[in-house]
Amino acid sequence: RKEVEQDPGPFNVPEGATVAFNCTYSNSASQSFFWYRQDCRKEPKLLMSVYSSGNEDGRFTAQLNRASQYISLLIRDSKLSDSATYLCVVKSPASNTGKLIFGQGTTLQVKP
Amino acid sequence: GAGVSQSPRYKVAKRGQDVALRCDPISGHVSLFWYQQALGQGPEFLTYFQNEAQLDKSGLPSDRFFAERPEGSVSTLKIQRTQQEDSAVYLCASSLTGSGNTIYFGEGSWLTVV
């Protein structure tokens, strides 16, 4: 079983739709969680951190459920420019190096 | 530029050839990571340096893979006797310190083994 699991999609949605991505992680000792965005043929870039209290950044909302070891990302009013791969990321609890463990990524295609 | 710089951006190697991939981290960044990303997959951790010390190499897939960072800045990932399964994007990333800071990725070196 992979340490971080995501539905790879693709998710094909019309502009303006609300879309949600889910992710589960296997190590209950994990402490830090993130969503990264990766455009085609580009490097991953930090989208947002994820906290137990939930956090919102404009149209993006991230939630963490530690009991279920479950992370989510909600995108409201999706734009064409949101088309990308969204990577669920967990910081390894096994070291103090900041090593990140990535999920497979979920591909989003927003269509006009 | 101010970001993580990698070279070459694209490399085609014949099976059995040795390759060397270079990473210039952001100036002053202590931590440096190498990741391997196969097509359609997320990045997989290869190795980690804190300054010149290689503190974690648990992700290196075989002894054909070797990484170094001799002066604590530029790093090189070397792959000996390349195989087709080595075809992937090799991403380098750096962060200011070891544990808490944002990690910044370079654009990657795209390796194709034919």
JSON list of N, CA and C in Angstrom, two decimals, chain A residues 2-46:
[
{"chain": "A", "resi": 2, "resn": "LYS", "atom": "N", "xyz": [0.57, 2.21, -0.86]},
{"chain": "A", "resi": 2, "resn": "LYS", "atom": "CA", "xyz": [1.38, 3.43, -0.90]},
{"chain": "A", "resi": 2, "resn": "LYS", "atom": "C", "xyz": [1.08, 4.27, 0.34]},
{"chain": "A", "resi": 3, "resn": "GLU", "atom": "N", "xyz": [2.09, 5.07, 0.73]},
{"chain": "A", "resi": 3, "resn": "GLU", "atom": "CA", "xyz": [1.93, 5.90, 1.94]},
{"chain": "A", "resi": 3, "resn": "GLU", "atom": "C", "xyz": [0.89, 7.00, 1.75]},
{"chain": "A", "resi": 4, "resn": "VAL", "atom": "N", "xyz": [0.77, 7.51, 0.54]},
{"chain": "A", "resi": 4, "resn": "VAL", "atom": "CA", "xyz": [-0.21, 8.56, 0.25]},
{"chain": "A", "resi": 4, "resn": "VAL", "atom": "C", "xyz": [-0.96, 8.13, -1.01]},
{"chain": "A", "resi": 5, "resn": "GLU", "atom": "N", "xyz": [-2.27, 8.05, -0.90]},
{"chain": "A", "resi": 5, "resn": "GLU", "atom": "CA", "xyz": [-3.07, 7.56, -2.02]},
{"chain": "A", "resi": 5, "resn": "GLU", "atom": "C", "xyz": [-4.09, 8.59, -2.48]},
{"chain": "A", "resi": 6, "resn": "GLN", "atom": "N", "xyz": [-4.17, 8.74, -3.79]},
{"chain": "A", "resi": 6, "resn": "GLN", "atom": "CA", "xyz": [-5.12, 9.67, -4.40]},
{"chain": "A", "resi": 6, "resn": "GLN", "atom": "C", "xyz": [-5.79, 8.98, -5.57]},
{"chain": "A", "resi": 7, "resn": "ASP", "atom": "N", "xyz": [-6.98, 9.41, -5.88]},
{"chain": "A", "resi": 7, "resn": "ASP", "atom": "CA", "xyz": [-7.66, 9.00, -7.11]},
{"chain": "A", "resi": 7, "resn": "ASP", "atom": "C", "xyz": [-6.99, 9.78, -8.24]},
{"chain": "A", "resi": 8, "resn": "PRO", "atom": "N", "xyz": [-6.41, 9.09, -9.22]},
{"chain": "A", "resi": 8, "resn": "PRO", "atom": "CA", "xyz": [-5.68, 9.81, -10.26]},
{"chain": "A", "resi": 8, "resn": "PRO", "atom": "C", "xyz": [-6.56, 10.60, -11.23]},
{"chain": "A", "resi": 9, "resn": "GLY", "atom": "N", "xyz": [-7.88, 10.30, -11.23]},
{"chain": "A", "resi": 9, "resn": "GLY", "atom": "CA", "xyz": [-8.77, 10.97, -12.17]},
{"chain": "A", "resi": 9, "resn": "GLY", "atom": "C", "xyz": [-8.59, 10.42, -13.57]},
{"chain": "A", "resi": 10, "resn": "PRO", "atom": "N", "xyz": [-8.76, 11.19, -14.64]},
{"chain": "A", "resi": 10, "resn": "PRO", "atom": "CA", "xyz": [-8.91, 12.65, -14.60]},
{"chain": "A", "resi": 10, "resn": "PRO", "atom": "C", "xyz": [-10.32, 13.09, -14.22]},
{"chain": "A", "resi": 11, "resn": "PHE", "atom": "N", "xyz": [-10.38, 14.27, -13.65]},
{"chain": "A", "resi": 11, "resn": "PHE", "atom": "CA", "xyz": [-11.64, 14.94, -13.38]},
{"chain": "A", "resi": 11, "resn": "PHE", "atom": "C", "xyz": [-11.84, 15.96, -14.50]},
{"chain": "A", "resi": 12, "resn": "ASN", "atom": "N", "xyz": [-12.91, 15.80, -15.23]},
{"chain": "A", "resi": 12, "resn": "ASN", "atom": "CA", "xyz": [-13.25, 16.74, -16.29]},
{"chain": "A", "resi": 12, "resn": "ASN", "atom": "C", "xyz": [-14.49, 17.51, -15.86]},
{"chain": "A", "resi": 13, "resn": "VAL", "atom": "N", "xyz": [-14.35, 18.82, -15.66]},
{"chain": "A", "resi": 13, "resn": "VAL", "atom": "CA", "xyz": [-15.47, 19.62, -15.16]},
{"chain": "A", "resi": 13, "resn": "VAL", "atom": "C", "xyz": [-15.63, 20.87, -16.00]},
{"chain": "A", "resi": 14, "resn": "PRO", "atom": "N", "xyz": [-16.84, 21.43, -16.04]},
{"chain": "A", "resi": 14, "resn": "PRO", "atom": "CA", "xyz": [-17.05, 22.69, -16.76]},
{"chain": "A", "resi": 14, "resn": "PRO", "atom": "C", "xyz": [-16.60, 23.86, -15.90]},
{"chain": "A", "resi": 15, "resn": "GLU", "atom": "N", "xyz": [-16.30, 24.94, -16.56]},
{"chain": "A", "resi": 15, "resn": "GLU", "atom": "CA", "xyz": [-15.97, 26.18, -15.82]},
{"chain": "A", "resi": 15, "resn": "GLU", "atom": "C", "xyz": [-17.08, 26.50, -14.84]},
{"chain": "A", "resi": 16, "resn": "GLY", "atom": "N", "xyz": [-16.70, 26.98, -13.67]},
{"chain": "A", "resi": 16, "resn": "GLY", "atom": "CA", "xyz": [-17.68, 27.36, -12.67]},
{"chain": "A", "resi": 16, "resn": "GLY", "atom": "C", "xyz": [-18.09, 26.25, -11.74]},
{"chain": "A", "resi": 17, "resn": "ALA", "atom": "N", "xyz": [-17.69, 25.02, -12.06]},
{"chain": "A", "resi": 17, "resn": "ALA", "atom": "CA", "xyz": [-18.06, 23.88, -11.21]},
{"chain": "A", "resi": 17, "resn": "ALA", "atom": "C", "xyz": [-17.26, 23.88, -9.92]},
{"chain": "A", "resi": 18, "resn": "THR", "atom": "N", "xyz": [-17.79, 23.17, -8.95]},
{"chain": "A", "resi": 18, "resn": "THR", "atom": "CA", "xyz": [-17.05, 22.90, -7.71]},
{"chain": "A", "resi": 18, "resn": "THR", "atom": "C", "xyz": [-16.55, 21.47, -7.78]},
{"chain": "A", "resi": 19, "resn": "VAL", "atom": "N", "xyz": [-15.28, 21.29, -7.45]},
{"chain": "A", "resi": 19, "resn": "VAL", "atom": "CA", "xyz": [-14.69, 19.95, -7.54]},
{"chain": "A", "resi": 19, "resn": "VAL", "atom": "C", "xyz": [-13.92, 19.67, -6.26]},
{"chain": "A", "resi": 20, "resn": "ALA", "atom": "N", "xyz": [-13.95, 18.41, -5.82]},
{"chain": "A", "resi": 20, "resn": "ALA", "atom": "CA", "xyz": [-13.27, 18.02, -4.59]},
{"chain": "A", "resi": 20, "resn": "ALA", "atom": "C", "xyz": [-12.35, 16.85, -4.84]},
{"chain": "A", "resi": 21, "resn": "PHE", "atom": "N", "xyz": [-11.15, 16.94, -4.28]},
{"chain": "A", "resi": 21, "resn": "PHE", "atom": "CA", "xyz": [-10.18, 15.86, -4.37]},
{"chain": "A", "resi": 21, "resn": "PHE", "atom": "C", "xyz": [-9.94, 15.30, -2.97]},
{"chain": "A", "resi": 22, "resn": "ASN", "atom": "N", "xyz": [-9.73, 14.00, -2.91]},
{"chain": "A", "resi": 22, "resn": "ASN", "atom": "CA", "xyz": [-9.49, 13.36, -1.63]},
{"chain": "A", "resi": 22, "resn": "ASN", "atom": "C", "xyz": [-8.17, 12.62, -1.64]},
{"chain": "A", "resi": 23, "resn": "CYS", "atom": "N", "xyz": [-7.68, 12.40, -0.45]},
{"chain": "A", "resi": 23, "resn": "CYS", "atom": "CA", "xyz": [-6.38, 11.76, -0.31]},
{"chain": "A", "resi": 23, "resn": "CYS", "atom": "C", "xyz": [-6.35, 11.07, 1.05]},
{"chain": "A", "resi": 24, "resn": "THR", "atom": "N", "xyz": [-5.72, 9.91, 1.12]},
{"chain": "A", "resi": 24, "resn": "THR", "atom": "CA", "xyz": [-5.53, 9.25, 2.41]},
{"chain": "A", "resi": 24, "resn": "THR", "atom": "C", "xyz": [-4.05, 8.98, 2.61]},
{"chain": "A", "resi": 25, "resn": "TYR", "atom": "N", "xyz": [-3.63, 8.96, 3.86]},
{"chain": "A", "resi": 25, "resn": "TYR", "atom": "CA", "xyz": [-2.24, 8.69, 4.19]},
{"chain": "A", "resi": 25, "resn": "TYR", "atom": "C", "xyz": [-2.19, 7.58, 5.23]},
{"chain": "A", "resi": 26, "resn": "SER", "atom": "N", "xyz": [-1.11, 6.82, 5.21]},
{"chain": "A", "resi": 26, "resn": "SER", "atom": "CA", "xyz": [-1.07, 5.60, 6.02]},
{"chain": "A", "resi": 26, "resn": "SER", "atom": "C", "xyz": [-0.39, 5.76, 7.37]},
{"chain": "A", "resi": 27, "resn": "ASN", "atom": "N", "xyz": [0.50, 6.75, 7.49]},
{"chain": "A", "resi": 27, "resn": "ASN", "atom": "CA", "xyz": [1.26, 6.87, 8.74]},
{"chain": "A", "resi": 27, "resn": "ASN", "atom": "C", "xyz": [0.59, 7.86, 9.69]},
{"chain": "A", "resi": 28, "resn": "SER", "atom": "N", "xyz": [0.03, 7.34, 10.73]},
{"chain": "A", "resi": 28, "resn": "SER", "atom": "CA", "xyz": [-0.72, 8.17, 11.68]},
{"chain": "A", "resi": 28, "resn": "SER", "atom": "C", "xyz": [0.16, 9.17, 12.41]},
{"chain": "A", "resi": 29, "resn": "ALA", "atom": "N", "xyz": [1.47, 8.98, 12.36]},
{"chain": "A", "resi": 29, "resn": "ALA", "atom": "CA", "xyz": [2.39, 9.90, 13.04]},
{"chain": "A", "resi": 29, "resn": "ALA", "atom": "C", "xyz": [2.70, 11.14, 12.19]},
{"chain": "A", "resi": 30, "resn": "SER", "atom": "N", "xyz": [2.21, 11.17, 10.98]},
{"chain": "A", "resi": 30, "resn": "SER", "atom": "CA", "xyz": [2.46, 12.32, 10.10]},
{"chain": "A", "resi": 30, "resn": "SER", "atom": "C", "xyz": [1.91, 13.59, 10.73]},
{"chain": "A", "resi": 31, "resn": "GLN", "atom": "N", "xyz": [2.66, 14.69, 10.56]},
{"chain": "A", "resi": 31, "resn": "GLN", "atom": "CA", "xyz": [2.28, 15.93, 11.21]},
{"chain": "A", "resi": 31, "resn": "GLN", "atom": "C", "xyz": [1.98, 17.08, 10.26]},
{"chain": "A", "resi": 32, "resn": "SER", "atom": "N", "xyz": [2.57, 17.05, 9.09]},
{"chain": "A", "resi": 32, "resn": "SER", "atom": "CA", "xyz": [2.42, 18.19, 8.18]},
{"chain": "A", "resi": 32, "resn": "SER", "atom": "C", "xyz": [1.91, 17.71, 6.83]},
{"chain": "A", "resi": 33, "resn": "PHE", "atom": "N", "xyz": [1.01, 18.52, 6.28]},
{"chain": "A", "resi": 33, "resn": "PHE", "atom": "CA", "xyz": [0.29, 18.10, 5.08]},
{"chain": "A", "resi": 33, "resn": "PHE", "atom": "C", "xyz": [0.15, 19.28, 4.13]},
{"chain": "A", "resi": 34, "resn": "PHE", "atom": "N", "xyz": [0.18, 18.97, 2.84]},
{"chain": "A", "resi": 34, "resn": "PHE", "atom": "CA", "xyz": [0.19, 20.02, 1.83]},
{"chain": "A", "resi": 34, "resn": "PHE", "atom": "C", "xyz": [-0.55, 19.57, 0.59]},
{"chain": "A", "resi": 35, "resn": "TRP", "atom": "N", "xyz": [-0.98, 20.53, -0.18]},
{"chain": "A", "resi": 35, "resn": "TRP", "atom": "CA", "xyz": [-1.36, 20.30, -1.56]},
{"chain": "A", "resi": 35, "resn": "TRP", "atom": "C", "xyz": [-0.38, 21.07, -2.44]},
{"chain": "A", "resi": 36, "resn": "TYR", "atom": "N", "xyz": [0.16, 20.37, -3.44]},
{"chain": "A", "resi": 36, "resn": "TYR", "atom": "CA", "xyz": [1.00, 20.97, -4.46]},
{"chain": "A", "resi": 36, "resn": "TYR", "atom": "C", "xyz": [0.26, 20.92, -5.78]},
{"chain": "A", "resi": 37, "resn": "ARG", "atom": "N", "xyz": [0.58, 21.88, -6.63]},
{"chain": "A", "resi": 37, "resn": "ARG", "atom": "CA", "xyz": [0.02, 21.91, -7.97]},
{"chain": "A", "resi": 37, "resn": "ARG", "atom": "C", "xyz": [1.17, 21.70, -8.95]},
{"chain": "A", "resi": 38, "resn": "GLN", "atom": "N", "xyz": [0.91, 20.88, -9.99]},
{"chain": "A", "resi": 38, "resn": "GLN", "atom": "CA", "xyz": [1.93, 20.66, -11.01]},
{"chain": "A", "resi": 38, "resn": "GLN", "atom": "C", "xyz": [1.29, 20.82, -12.38]},
{"chain": "A", "resi": 39, "resn": "ASP", "atom": "N", "xyz": [1.75, 21.83, -13.11]},
{"chain": "A", "resi": 39, "resn": "ASP", "atom": "CA", "xyz": [1.31, 22.02, -14.48]},
{"chain": "A", "resi": 39, "resn": "ASP", "atom": "C", "xyz": [2.09, 21.09, -15.39]},
{"chain": "A", "resi": 40, "resn": "CYS", "atom": "N", "xyz": [1.50, 20.86, -16.56]},
{"chain": "A", "resi": 40, "resn": "CYS", "atom": "CA", "xyz": [2.10, 19.90, -17.51]},
{"chain": "A", "resi": 40, "resn": "CYS", "atom": "C", "xyz": [3.55, 20.27, -17.83]},
{"chain": "A", "resi": 41, "resn": "ARG", "atom": "N", "xyz": [4.44, 19.32, -17.62]},
{"chain": "A", "resi": 41, "resn": "ARG", "atom": "CA", "xyz": [5.85, 19.48, -17.93]},
{"chain": "A", "resi": 41, "resn": "ARG", "atom": "C", "xyz": [6.54, 20.57, -17.08]},
{"chain": "A", "resi": 42, "resn": "LYS", "atom": "N", "xyz": [5.96, 20.84, -15.93]},
{"chain": "A", "resi": 42, "resn": "LYS", "atom": "CA", "xyz": [6.55, 21.82, -15.01]},
{"chain": "A", "resi": 42, "resn": "LYS", "atom": "C", "xyz": [6.82, 21.16, -13.66]},
{"chain": "A", "resi": 43, "resn": "GLU", "atom": "N", "xyz": [7.49, 21.92, -12.78]},
{"chain": "A", "resi": 43, "resn": "GLU", "atom": "CA", "xyz": [7.79, 21.40, -11.46]},
{"chain": "A", "resi": 43, "resn": "GLU", "atom": "C", "xyz": [6.60, 21.57, -10.52]},
{"chain": "A", "resi": 44, "resn": "PRO", "atom": "N", "xyz": [6.52, 20.76, -9.47]},
{"chain": "A", "resi": 44, "resn": "PRO", "atom": "CA", "xyz": [5.47, 20.96, -8.46]},
{"chain": "A", "resi": 44, "resn": "PRO", "atom": "C", "xyz": [5.68, 22.27, -7.71]},
{"chain": "A", "resi": 45, "resn": "LYS", "atom": "N", "xyz": [4.58, 22.94, -7.40]},
{"chain": "A", "resi": 45, "resn": "LYS", "atom": "CA", "xyz": [4.64, 24.18, -6.61]},
{"chain": "A", "resi": 45, "resn": "LYS", "atom": "C", "xyz": [3.62, 24.11, -5.49]},
{"chain": "A", "resi": 46, "resn": "LEU", "atom": "N", "xyz": [4.02, 24.61, -4.33]},
{"chain": "A", "resi": 46, "resn": "LEU", "atom": "CA", "xyz": [3.14, 24.58, -3.17]},
{"chain": "A", "resi": 46, "resn": "LEU", "atom": "C", "xyz": [1.88, 25.38, -3.44]}
]
